[in-house]
XYZ file of C-alpha atoms in Angstrom:
675
model
C 67.627 -44.594 5.163
C 66.910 -45.842 1.657
C 68.932 -47.990 -0.697
C 69.769 -47.173 -4.283
C 69.560 -49.676 -7.073
C 72.647 -48.692 -9.109
C 72.934 -49.408 -12.780
C 75.325 -51.365 -14.924
C 77.101 -49.579 -17.733
C 74.403 -50.922 -20.020
C 71.622 -49.538 -17.840
C 70.254 -52.464 -15.814
C 70.354 -52.673 -12.024
C 73.482 -54.126 -10.450
C 73.958 -55.764 -7.108
C 76.509 -53.449 -5.497
C 74.030 -51.435 -3.481
C 75.166 -48.327 -1.657
C 73.309 -46.589 1.163
C 71.994 -43.092 0.461
C 69.685 -40.658 2.196
C 66.363 -40.429 0.372
C 64.240 -37.299 0.703
C 61.561 -37.851 -1.929
C 58.416 -39.802 -1.184
C 58.748 -41.697 -4.437
C 62.328 -42.271 -5.464
C 63.485 -41.361 -8.942
C 63.388 -44.852 -10.454
C 64.160 -43.916 -14.051
C 66.691 -46.443 -15.308
C 65.776 -49.063 -12.714
C 61.975 -49.474 -12.590
C 60.171 -52.227 -14.489
C 56.884 -50.315 -14.856
C 55.284 -46.938 -14.286
C 53.477 -48.289 -11.244
C 56.204 -49.265 -8.818
C 57.518 -46.956 -6.133
C 59.151 -46.556 -2.747
C 57.875 -44.310 0.031
C 60.434 -43.521 2.710
C 60.134 -42.992 6.440
C 60.074 -39.177 6.261
C 57.083 -39.073 3.923
C 55.217 -41.771 5.835
C 55.585 -39.710 9.000
C 54.530 -36.458 7.317
C 50.848 -37.270 6.800
C 48.330 -37.818 9.615
C 46.356 -41.086 9.583
C 43.137 -41.851 11.431
C 43.779 -45.600 11.503
C 47.081 -47.423 11.118
C 46.186 -49.154 7.858
C 45.911 -45.788 6.111
C 49.711 -45.772 5.921
C 49.163 -47.877 2.779
C 47.348 -44.977 1.110
C 50.769 -43.611 0.202
C 50.308 -46.062 -2.675
C 48.774 -43.929 -5.463
C 45.188 -44.941 -6.184
C 44.758 -47.118 -3.086
C 41.902 -46.328 -0.683
C 41.275 -47.867 2.747
C 38.003 -47.642 4.659
C 36.301 -49.309 7.606
C 32.728 -50.556 7.849
C 32.889 -51.894 11.395
C 34.843 -51.590 14.645
C 38.420 -50.359 14.455
C 39.886 -53.742 15.391
C 38.549 -55.307 12.208
C 40.640 -55.527 9.023
C 40.256 -52.564 6.686
C 38.321 -52.561 3.430
C 40.651 -52.014 0.432
C 39.918 -50.437 -2.970
C 42.349 -50.358 -5.912
C 42.245 -50.443 -9.720
C 38.500 -50.893 -10.011
C 38.331 -53.540 -7.287
C 36.390 -53.644 -4.088
C 39.075 -55.841 -2.559
C 36.962 -56.621 0.505
C 39.458 -57.255 3.319
C 42.412 -58.047 1.044
C 41.619 -60.264 -1.968
C 43.786 -59.310 -4.985
C 46.058 -56.985 -2.975
C 49.029 -58.850 -1.492
C 50.375 -57.206 1.677
C 53.618 -58.113 3.451
C 55.325 -56.888 6.610
C 59.028 -57.764 6.670
C 58.453 -60.595 4.204
C 55.592 -62.119 6.218
C 52.289 -62.349 4.305
C 49.439 -60.483 5.970
C 46.690 -61.977 3.753
C 45.053 -65.017 5.332
C 43.617 -67.617 2.973
C 40.511 -69.706 3.696
C 39.669 -67.219 6.445
C 36.428 -67.317 8.403
C 35.355 -63.816 7.331
C 36.691 -63.645 3.797
C 39.443 -64.768 1.483
C 42.631 -62.725 1.836
C 41.739 -61.177 5.230
C 44.474 -58.583 5.919
C 44.482 -57.112 9.415
C 47.221 -54.484 9.831
C 46.440 -53.473 13.401
C 49.674 -55.145 14.542
C 51.749 -52.651 12.525
C 53.650 -49.872 14.348
C 54.216 -46.946 11.924
C 57.271 -45.571 13.770
C 59.168 -48.783 12.971
C 58.540 -48.645 9.217
C 61.675 -47.762 7.253
C 59.952 -47.747 3.860
C 56.950 -48.945 1.896
C 57.303 -50.409 -1.584
C 54.328 -50.810 -3.902
C 53.768 -52.580 -7.210
C 50.545 -52.476 -9.184
C 49.581 -54.938 -11.879
C 50.389 -58.604 -12.462
C 53.836 -58.202 -14.041
C 56.219 -59.291 -11.290
C 57.271 -62.968 -11.013
C 58.160 -62.631 -7.317
C 54.537 -61.715 -6.475
C 52.115 -64.624 -6.203
C 48.765 -65.168 -4.499
C 46.458 -62.145 -4.067
C 48.700 -59.855 -6.169
C 46.534 -59.544 -9.295
C 45.793 -55.863 -8.616
C 49.041 -55.154 -6.788
C 51.312 -55.759 -3.829
C 52.566 -53.641 -0.923
C 55.708 -54.494 1.053
C 56.261 -52.812 4.426
C 59.783 -52.970 5.840
C 60.708 -52.435 9.476
C 64.022 -50.825 10.386
C 66.773 -52.874 12.010
C 67.866 -49.796 13.964
C 66.141 -46.482 14.631
C 67.954 -43.158 14.149
C 66.978 -42.282 17.736
C 64.879 -43.694 20.506
C 61.319 -42.358 20.510
C 58.645 -41.900 23.172
C 55.223 -40.719 22.019
C 52.174 -39.830 24.098
C 48.904 -38.863 22.426
C 45.329 -38.103 23.413
C 42.248 -36.722 21.731
C 38.611 -36.919 20.729
C 36.522 -40.020 21.207
C 38.593 -41.442 24.036
C 41.708 -41.638 21.880
C 44.900 -42.471 23.727
C 48.230 -43.862 22.565
C 51.572 -44.513 24.209
C 54.634 -45.702 22.302
C 58.206 -46.341 23.422
C 60.835 -47.657 20.990
C 64.624 -47.744 20.729
C 67.425 -49.842 19.240
C 70.529 -49.737 21.473
C 73.743 -51.521 20.566
C 73.869 -55.058 21.939
C 76.991 -57.051 21.331
C 77.878 -56.861 17.651
C 74.388 -55.760 16.623
C 71.305 -53.817 17.671
C 68.401 -54.817 19.893
C 65.291 -53.005 18.717
C 62.286 -52.930 21.021
C 58.892 -51.254 20.821
C 55.774 -51.229 22.990
C 52.479 -49.625 21.957
C 49.343 -49.187 24.105
C 46.243 -47.908 22.327
C 42.613 -47.071 23.142
C 39.831 -45.487 21.099
C 36.054 -45.212 21.530
C 35.250 -43.214 18.413
C 32.071 -41.149 17.970
C 29.732 -44.112 18.347
C 26.749 -44.120 20.705
C 27.931 -47.547 21.776
C 31.690 -46.905 22.109
C 34.165 -49.058 20.193
C 36.242 -49.365 23.365
C 39.041 -50.615 21.118
C 42.009 -51.646 23.230
C 45.205 -53.023 21.744
C 48.715 -53.883 22.838
C 51.597 -54.204 20.372
C 55.148 -55.309 21.114
C 58.202 -55.913 18.903
C 61.643 -57.260 19.770
C 64.325 -57.562 17.072
C 68.008 -58.429 17.106
C 70.058 -57.630 14.019
C 73.661 -57.732 12.884
C 75.467 -56.533 9.790
C 74.238 -54.298 7.001
C 71.421 -54.317 4.496
C 73.755 -56.152 2.098
C 75.332 -58.659 4.466
C 73.448 -59.291 7.660
C 70.540 -60.920 9.448
C 67.737 -60.198 11.891
C 65.538 -62.214 14.251
C 62.174 -60.742 15.244
C 59.331 -61.477 17.660
C 56.014 -59.609 17.410
C 52.913 -59.742 19.586
C 49.502 -58.107 19.159
C 46.197 -58.364 21.015
C 43.064 -56.295 20.450
C 39.418 -56.300 21.535
C 36.584 -54.031 20.427
C 32.885 -53.360 20.033
C 31.549 -52.621 16.554
C 28.984 -50.290 15.074
C 28.613 -52.019 11.718
C 27.000 -50.440 8.660
C 23.388 -49.426 9.329
C 20.267 -49.329 7.157
C 19.693 -45.876 5.674
C 15.951 -46.104 6.310
C 16.587 -46.620 10.025
C 18.451 -43.308 10.180
C 16.069 -41.420 7.861
C 13.051 -42.480 9.939
C 14.652 -41.421 13.202
C 14.695 -44.965 14.567
C 18.413 -44.573 15.272
C 20.950 -41.788 15.049
C 23.737 -41.610 12.496
C 26.280 -43.076 14.930
C 23.961 -45.597 16.605
C 24.195 -49.383 16.355
C 21.337 -51.694 15.420
C 23.039 -54.551 17.272
C 25.284 -53.123 20.026
C 26.727 -56.548 20.846
C 28.713 -56.790 17.584
C 32.501 -56.716 17.942
C 35.495 -58.962 18.185
C 38.822 -60.004 19.629
C 42.032 -60.717 17.713
C 45.614 -61.703 18.390
C 48.742 -62.276 16.340
C 52.101 -63.643 17.532
C 55.017 -64.212 15.186
C 58.650 -65.264 15.031
C 60.606 -64.432 11.903
C 64.116 -64.100 10.583
C 65.819 -62.717 7.493
C 69.316 -63.207 6.063
C 71.124 -61.633 3.131
C 74.581 -62.100 1.648
C 76.193 -60.151 -1.183
C 79.352 -61.607 -2.699
C 80.973 -60.543 -5.963
C 78.322 -60.614 -8.655
C 75.563 -62.345 -6.690
C 73.065 -61.796 -3.900
C 71.405 -64.563 -1.885
C 68.628 -63.801 0.569
C 66.053 -65.701 2.577
C 63.426 -65.141 5.231
C 61.262 -67.481 7.280
C 58.274 -66.943 9.579
C 55.984 -68.696 12.035
C 52.685 -66.975 12.907
C 49.896 -67.759 15.352
C 46.702 -65.824 14.531
C 43.273 -65.863 16.219
C 40.043 -63.984 15.612
C 36.553 -64.122 17.065
C 34.227 -61.817 15.123
C 30.540 -61.085 15.846
C 28.475 -59.359 13.139
C 24.838 -58.687 12.289
C 24.234 -57.156 8.871
C 20.577 -58.148 8.246
C 19.156 -57.687 11.790
C 15.989 -59.888 11.841
C 15.762 -61.167 8.266
C 16.696 -64.819 8.885
C 15.654 -65.148 12.529
C 12.847 -62.754 13.580
C 13.090 -63.919 17.196
C 16.797 -64.018 18.038
C 18.145 -61.805 15.280
C 20.786 -62.566 12.655
C 24.020 -62.123 14.588
C 26.718 -64.668 13.775
C 30.205 -65.488 15.011
C 33.165 -66.278 12.759
C 36.081 -67.704 14.735
C 39.389 -68.332 12.989
C 42.419 -69.868 14.690
C 45.499 -70.831 12.741
C 49.214 -71.432 12.741
C 51.001 -70.772 9.481
C 54.631 -70.856 8.496
C 56.626 -70.251 5.385
C 59.857 -69.165 3.797
C 61.061 -67.175 0.798
C 64.474 -67.543 -0.813
C 66.061 -66.067 -3.921
C 69.434 -65.971 -5.644
C 70.436 -63.266 -8.119
C 73.558 -63.265 -10.262
C 75.054 -61.209 -13.069
C 76.100 -62.727 -16.369
C 77.075 -61.890 -19.912
C 75.281 -63.077 -23.038
C 76.771 -62.190 -26.424
C 78.345 -59.091 -24.939
C 75.150 -58.013 -23.208
C 75.085 -57.814 -19.453
C 72.202 -59.702 -17.887
C 70.817 -60.271 -14.421
C 69.065 -63.526 -13.503
C 67.004 -64.347 -10.414
C 65.544 -67.626 -9.232
C 63.192 -67.809 -6.276
C 61.323 -70.249 -4.083
C 58.308 -69.529 -1.838
C 56.671 -72.013 0.529
C 53.698 -71.585 2.881
C 51.546 -73.902 4.962
C 48.398 -73.024 6.970
C 46.758 -75.158 9.665
C 43.322 -73.594 10.186
C 40.374 -74.145 12.495
C 37.395 -71.936 11.696
C 33.633 -71.927 11.744
C 30.362 -70.092 11.460
C 27.874 -69.962 14.351
C 24.504 -68.290 14.833
C 24.569 -66.195 17.994
C 22.516 -63.805 20.094
C 24.366 -61.180 22.115
C 27.561 -63.209 21.517
C 25.984 -66.388 22.916
C 26.000 -69.406 20.576
C 22.604 -70.633 19.372
C 23.558 -73.137 16.655
C 26.374 -74.248 14.385
C 26.266 -73.539 10.664
C 29.608 -75.211 9.989
C 32.950 -76.054 11.579
C 36.037 -76.929 9.587
C 39.662 -77.935 9.905
C 41.568 -76.799 6.817
C 45.181 -77.539 5.979
C 46.473 -75.667 2.973
C 49.961 -75.653 1.521
C 51.536 -73.947 -1.459
C 54.798 -73.956 -3.369
C 55.829 -71.188 -5.740
C 58.918 -70.989 -7.965
C 59.931 -68.236 -10.342
C 62.657 -67.139 -12.724
C 63.370 -63.608 -13.947
C 65.835 -62.260 -16.499
C 66.857 -58.647 -17.089
C 68.731 -57.882 -20.304
C 69.997 -54.547 -21.628
C 69.705 -55.078 -25.382
C 70.501 -51.525 -26.451
C 71.498 -48.340 -24.695
C 67.830 -47.249 -24.654
C 66.049 -50.599 -24.529
C 65.905 -53.329 -21.889
C 63.566 -56.195 -21.104
C 62.476 -57.941 -17.943
C 61.057 -61.399 -18.615
C 59.926 -63.970 -16.097
C 57.752 -66.948 -15.403
C 56.140 -68.153 -12.214
C 54.638 -71.505 -11.292
C 52.459 -72.259 -8.250
C 51.085 -75.476 -6.803
C 48.364 -75.580 -4.114
C 46.979 -78.447 -2.106
C 44.236 -78.260 0.515
C 42.347 -80.665 2.734
C 39.039 -79.785 4.368
C 37.628 -81.772 7.272
C 34.117 -80.418 7.794
C 31.494 -81.222 10.394
C 29.379 -82.291 7.400
C 31.284 -85.074 5.592
C 29.626 -84.042 2.320
C 31.665 -80.832 2.424
C 34.955 -82.512 3.285
C 37.557 -83.383 0.712
C 40.964 -82.764 -0.803
C 41.717 -80.497 -3.726
C 44.847 -79.426 -5.577
C 45.594 -77.022 -8.397
C 48.532 -75.534 -10.244
C 49.018 -72.474 -12.391
C 51.809 -70.931 -14.487
C 52.055 -67.252 -15.362
C 54.535 -65.534 -17.704
C 55.456 -61.848 -17.357
C 57.204 -59.462 -19.752
C 58.220 -55.809 -19.481
C 59.665 -53.722 -22.305
C 61.424 -50.549 -21.201
C 62.410 -47.780 -23.619
C 64.583 -44.759 -22.887
C 65.223 -42.613 -21.103
C 64.881 -39.690 -23.468
C 64.637 -36.211 -21.953
C 64.531 -37.796 -18.477
C 61.469 -39.825 -19.506
C 61.177 -43.616 -19.673
C 58.421 -45.646 -21.364
C 57.021 -49.067 -20.401
C 54.960 -51.861 -21.920
C 53.946 -54.547 -19.409
C 52.186 -57.876 -19.888
C 51.620 -60.625 -17.375
C 49.456 -63.103 -15.562
C 48.544 -63.360 -11.908
C 46.048 -65.168 -9.724
C 44.264 -65.387 -6.432
C 43.322 -68.460 -4.495
C 39.755 -69.122 -3.425
C 38.688 -70.410 -0.034
C 39.457 -74.132 0.181
C 36.035 -74.727 1.745
C 34.427 -73.386 -1.416
C 36.558 -75.770 -3.494
C 35.267 -78.861 -1.661
C 31.682 -77.868 -0.850
C 28.844 -79.998 -2.276
C 25.808 -79.014 -0.148
C 24.596 -75.974 1.756
C 25.877 -76.205 5.353
C 23.810 -75.755 8.504
C 20.364 -76.919 9.554
C 18.225 -74.137 8.082
C 15.488 -74.488 5.446
C 18.073 -74.505 2.642
C 20.418 -77.011 4.267
C 21.821 -79.805 2.107
C 20.857 -78.197 -1.181
C 23.417 -78.891 -3.920
C 26.244 -76.375 -4.176
C 28.665 -75.741 -7.031
C 32.359 -76.010 -6.195
C 34.660 -73.065 -6.806
C 38.069 -73.475 -8.459
C 40.930 -73.284 -5.991
C 42.945 -70.899 -8.210
C 41.578 -68.128 -10.447
C 43.680 -66.618 -13.231
C 44.094 -62.902 -13.956
C 45.698 -61.387 -17.069
C 46.890 -57.816 -17.284
C 48.543 -55.324 -19.611
C 49.507 -51.681 -19.394
C 51.483 -48.956 -21.098
C 53.033 -46.161 -19.109
C 55.732 -43.589 -18.641
C 57.802 -42.104 -15.849
C 59.275 -38.629 -16.165
C 61.489 -36.194 -14.280
C 61.757 -33.670 -17.118
C 60.422 -30.846 -14.903
C 62.979 -29.992 -12.194
C 61.785 -31.234 -8.808
C 58.772 -33.091 -10.267
C 58.433 -36.852 -10.581
C 55.424 -38.061 -12.571
C 54.127 -41.391 -13.764
C 51.192 -42.218 -16.003
C 49.798 -45.661 -16.829
C 46.820 -47.015 -18.758
C 45.937 -50.570 -17.762
C 43.657 -53.499 -18.559
C 43.019 -56.395 -16.183
C 40.866 -59.467 -16.851
C 39.840 -61.917 -14.129
C 38.513 -65.284 -15.305
C 35.980 -65.536 -12.504
C 35.267 -63.573 -9.375
C 34.169 -66.683 -7.561
C 34.238 -66.019 -3.852
C 33.409 -67.875 -0.687
C 30.664 -66.035 1.206
C 31.781 -66.399 4.789
C 28.606 -64.810 6.153
C 26.518 -67.677 4.742
C 29.000 -70.519 4.570
C 28.397 -71.023 0.831
C 29.943 -69.969 -2.458
C 28.619 -67.640 -5.124
C 29.787 -67.965 -8.710
C 31.018 -64.636 -9.967
C 31.267 -63.789 -13.648
C 34.403 -63.040 -15.685
C 35.317 -59.379 -15.407
C 37.392 -56.673 -17.066
C 38.834 -53.458 -15.676
C 40.241 -50.677 -17.846
C 41.636 -47.516 -16.351
C 44.446 -45.055 -15.832
C 46.590 -43.783 -12.961
C 48.464 -40.482 -12.856
C 50.839 -39.909 -9.928
C 52.922 -36.819 -9.169
C 55.426 -35.806 -6.507
C 56.783 -32.259 -6.546
C 59.384 -30.614 -4.308
C 59.520 -26.974 -5.461
C 61.497 -25.825 -2.406
C 63.471 -27.348 0.442
C 60.515 -26.881 2.804
C 57.479 -27.761 0.660
C 56.432 -30.994 -1.056
C 53.261 -31.604 -3.033
C 51.822 -34.937 -4.141
C 48.804 -35.323 -6.398
C 47.453 -38.689 -7.538
C 44.450 -39.401 -9.749
C 43.001 -42.736 -10.850
C 39.960 -43.991 -12.715
C 38.778 -47.493 -13.572
C 35.887 -48.876 -15.581
C 34.888 -52.254 -14.115
C 32.451 -54.490 -15.971
C 31.413 -58.125 -16.116
C 32.415 -59.587 -19.468
C 29.413 -61.817 -20.132
C 25.801 -60.845 -20.764
C 23.260 -61.095 -17.971
C 19.815 -59.460 -17.597
C 20.873 -58.267 -14.142
C 23.415 -55.899 -15.698
C 27.159 -55.689 -16.236
C 28.314 -53.474 -13.334
C 30.453 -54.962 -10.563
C 28.866 -53.878 -7.261
C 31.141 -51.758 -5.111
C 33.902 -51.461 -7.719
C 35.828 -48.250 -7.195
C 35.755 -45.752 -10.078
C 37.365 -42.349 -9.500
C 39.982 -41.749 -6.796
C 42.057 -38.652 -6.070
C 44.514 -37.612 -3.379
C 46.266 -34.245 -3.020
C 48.702 -33.498 -0.213
C 50.948 -30.671 0.958
C 53.748 -31.176 3.484
C 55.751 -28.379 5.095
C 58.983 -28.928 7.032
C 62.363 -27.271 7.671
C 60.546 -23.949 8.077
C 62.014 -22.893 11.388
C 60.451 -24.857 14.242
C 57.158 -25.380 12.400
C 55.953 -28.328 10.327
C 52.601 -29.444 9.017
C 50.532 -31.171 6.385
C 47.228 -30.879 4.586
C 45.713 -33.766 2.637
C 42.523 -34.206 0.613
C 41.197 -37.642 -0.299
C 38.357 -38.180 -2.770
C 36.610 -41.510 -3.232
C 34.044 -41.359 -6.035
C 30.510 -42.814 -6.333
C 30.110 -46.481 -7.200
C 27.450 -48.800 -8.588
C 25.952 -50.840 -5.746
C 24.010 -53.293 -7.927
C 24.593 -54.763 -11.368
C 22.184 -52.521 -13.324
C 23.664 -49.308 -11.853
C 20.227 -48.160 -10.668
C 21.540 -47.702 -7.127
C 24.801 -45.846 -6.553
C 26.747 -44.716 -3.550
C 27.582 -41.097 -2.864
C 31.136 -39.817 -3.147
C 33.339 -39.229 -0.111
C 35.681 -36.279 0.367
C 37.886 -35.982 3.442
C 40.479 -33.407 4.464
C 43.112 -34.149 7.110
C 45.487 -31.596 8.633
C 48.514 -31.447 10.904
C 50.165 -28.505 12.651
C 53.424 -29.145 14.526
C 56.085 -27.284 16.493
C 59.626 -28.362 17.463
C 60.239 -27.288 21.030
C 63.883 -28.311 20.718
C 65.896 -30.812 18.691
C 64.565 -33.769 20.696
C 61.028 -32.657 21.547
C 58.101 -31.767 19.303
C 54.327 -31.524 19.520
C 51.771 -32.173 16.754
C 48.041 -31.548 16.463
C 46.203 -33.736 13.934
C 42.725 -32.742 12.788
C 40.772 -35.495 11.077
C 37.813 -34.717 8.806
C 38.713 -31.037 8.969
C 35.577 -29.967 7.049
C 33.318 -32.156 9.223
C 32.016 -34.049 6.193
C 28.861 -36.160 6.618
C 29.884 -38.596 3.877
C 30.120 -42.378 4.158
C 33.120 -44.627 4.647
C 31.410 -47.326 2.610
C 27.966 -48.304 1.312
C 26.275 -51.571 0.321
C 22.841 -52.438 -1.103
C 21.047 -55.551 0.128
C 17.943 -56.757 1.977
C 17.584 -56.509 5.756
C 14.679 -56.558 8.178
C 13.955 -54.189 11.045
C 11.341 -55.065 13.693
C 7.826 -54.872 12.239
C 8.922 -55.028 8.595
C 7.766 -57.711 6.086
C 9.300 -61.157 6.449
C 11.127 -60.853 3.118
C 12.880 -57.726 4.355
C 13.526 -54.445 2.575
C 16.224 -53.713 -0.011
C 18.131 -50.674 1.149
C 21.472 -48.890 1.216
C 23.491 -49.806 4.299
C 26.286 -47.364 5.143
C 29.036 -46.717 7.655
C 29.389 -42.984 8.281
C 32.587 -41.012 8.197
C 33.689 -40.098 11.698
C 33.045 -36.391 12.469
C 35.812 -33.845 12.988
C 38.201 -35.022 15.691
C 41.476 -33.885 17.247
C 44.578 -35.718 18.398
C 47.454 -34.030 20.216
C 50.769 -35.905 20.398
C 54.002 -35.152 22.240
C 57.055 -36.872 20.714
C 60.419 -37.068 22.444
C 63.619 -38.505 20.979
C 66.384 -39.887 23.140
């Protein structure tokens, strides 16, 4: 079930929403969208495409790529608009209004672990790309993705799956009537070893319980979620180790890497529509824990015990979002105004420890971080002419953090504020085509520990050397021109050309406990997205994106941004309503990338094909076979270039490509029953 955004007589969205069935993967947003790069993907399209890992649901966002360089329980690696977003920086992700990105995280700023998500509960996914939306704050410089769970399912569902690499999954979910509302419940049990010589042995349990009353316009819900996972990890391996025959392609150089994670949350949402106004609010309380063991350099720092380290992160964070929207009239022009408030507070305990086979050897640093933020925004929509409207807004954010470190020299308090205006000009539609000009500012926060650091932590040879502090908030400025068209019957297309500047890519390096000062950067690119439904049983989507990412200042090292994504393409076919049969075929291309600043070392490209063949036994029972990596590609999920040391190599190590291979062809058979 989707929700329209109807239009005033003048052409701007009104507040009297009406429920409609949506069959397209990207709704026809002409007359309502603020840019060429916003969209909604509904439940039917999300279910149509097979995914190897749950986070790949987000790849329904055109131009977004997800990979994994470690065990399946670890947060994904994200790539969008010329960014290597690491585990989530500059891509804001939300599930039912709860932020997924974790700030000042032990393993990296913006850590976004989606393993707690249950795809069968998702009612729709909404994406926005660019920094033009006042309601989007921290981490949203490149874009934002909002995942919405359903209050009630169309039917109960029981799913049982098994397949290659020890894959097994059981899901039961339903939403029976309970009093004046619905009580939705879901339980997921999951296991996967993968193709690795040392099996992932990834085990997770997910549970959701939600009570809701009312409608999408006037109602509320209360939700409890619980997730726990544990896994082993085959991290990226040195190419020379594979080429020499020291290890196989799916072997681990440190088989004791891995981790354990949990996430427990309570949340609630409320919405009221009355006359010409809408008021809505949501609040959340989350308990998150992670213990992560990694070894990327093997014996470079410690030739005796090896370089494994642990990054524990334990936190409780809470927050709320509220907004009020009302219609007005200004000199005969109908306008829509929105004010919003967003609050979040994190209480964090994290650290960095040197370990051997998951046993602690020494402490690099331990910290207690408290970090709070307040964001306010205002947005105005005005229909100036029949074929011209504007969306103007401004957002202000204030951050305050306190770090209590085991080294007093790295303790301290820091605060920062930032204001960002946004403006969208929308022209048309003419011939079912609308045109957009978008300007705006965004930002991401840096790790609070990097904003208070003064000396290198730990007790190694470089301990207590002076360190430069990072700013707590980093500004981004973006602009784009684009269009959205439905001139061809059955085809929805959007095209955008964008520019995005980031003042500094300063990041906290969690693996070392220090900061590195990045340089100002610029990304210029385009995105072309298409969704075509030529018949009632066939849909085709084809998305293409390219970005040129460069540092803006001169440096002898070069101007390339290591790991920045360049070319991306995705082409998919979905077949349904063809008797009892259904299926899908999807190709994903992830182009080569510079791995160092002078572009002398580049990654290879990656091309993957996924397929699904399904059969409806009766109206309540169906079976589906998913084939992942159909062509059995030997490409890489991800590649890095840095120094590491294998036994017997020089003390300074060897610079080399380190890669995580694509999993070979695998099969998953699932039986789905509705009740």
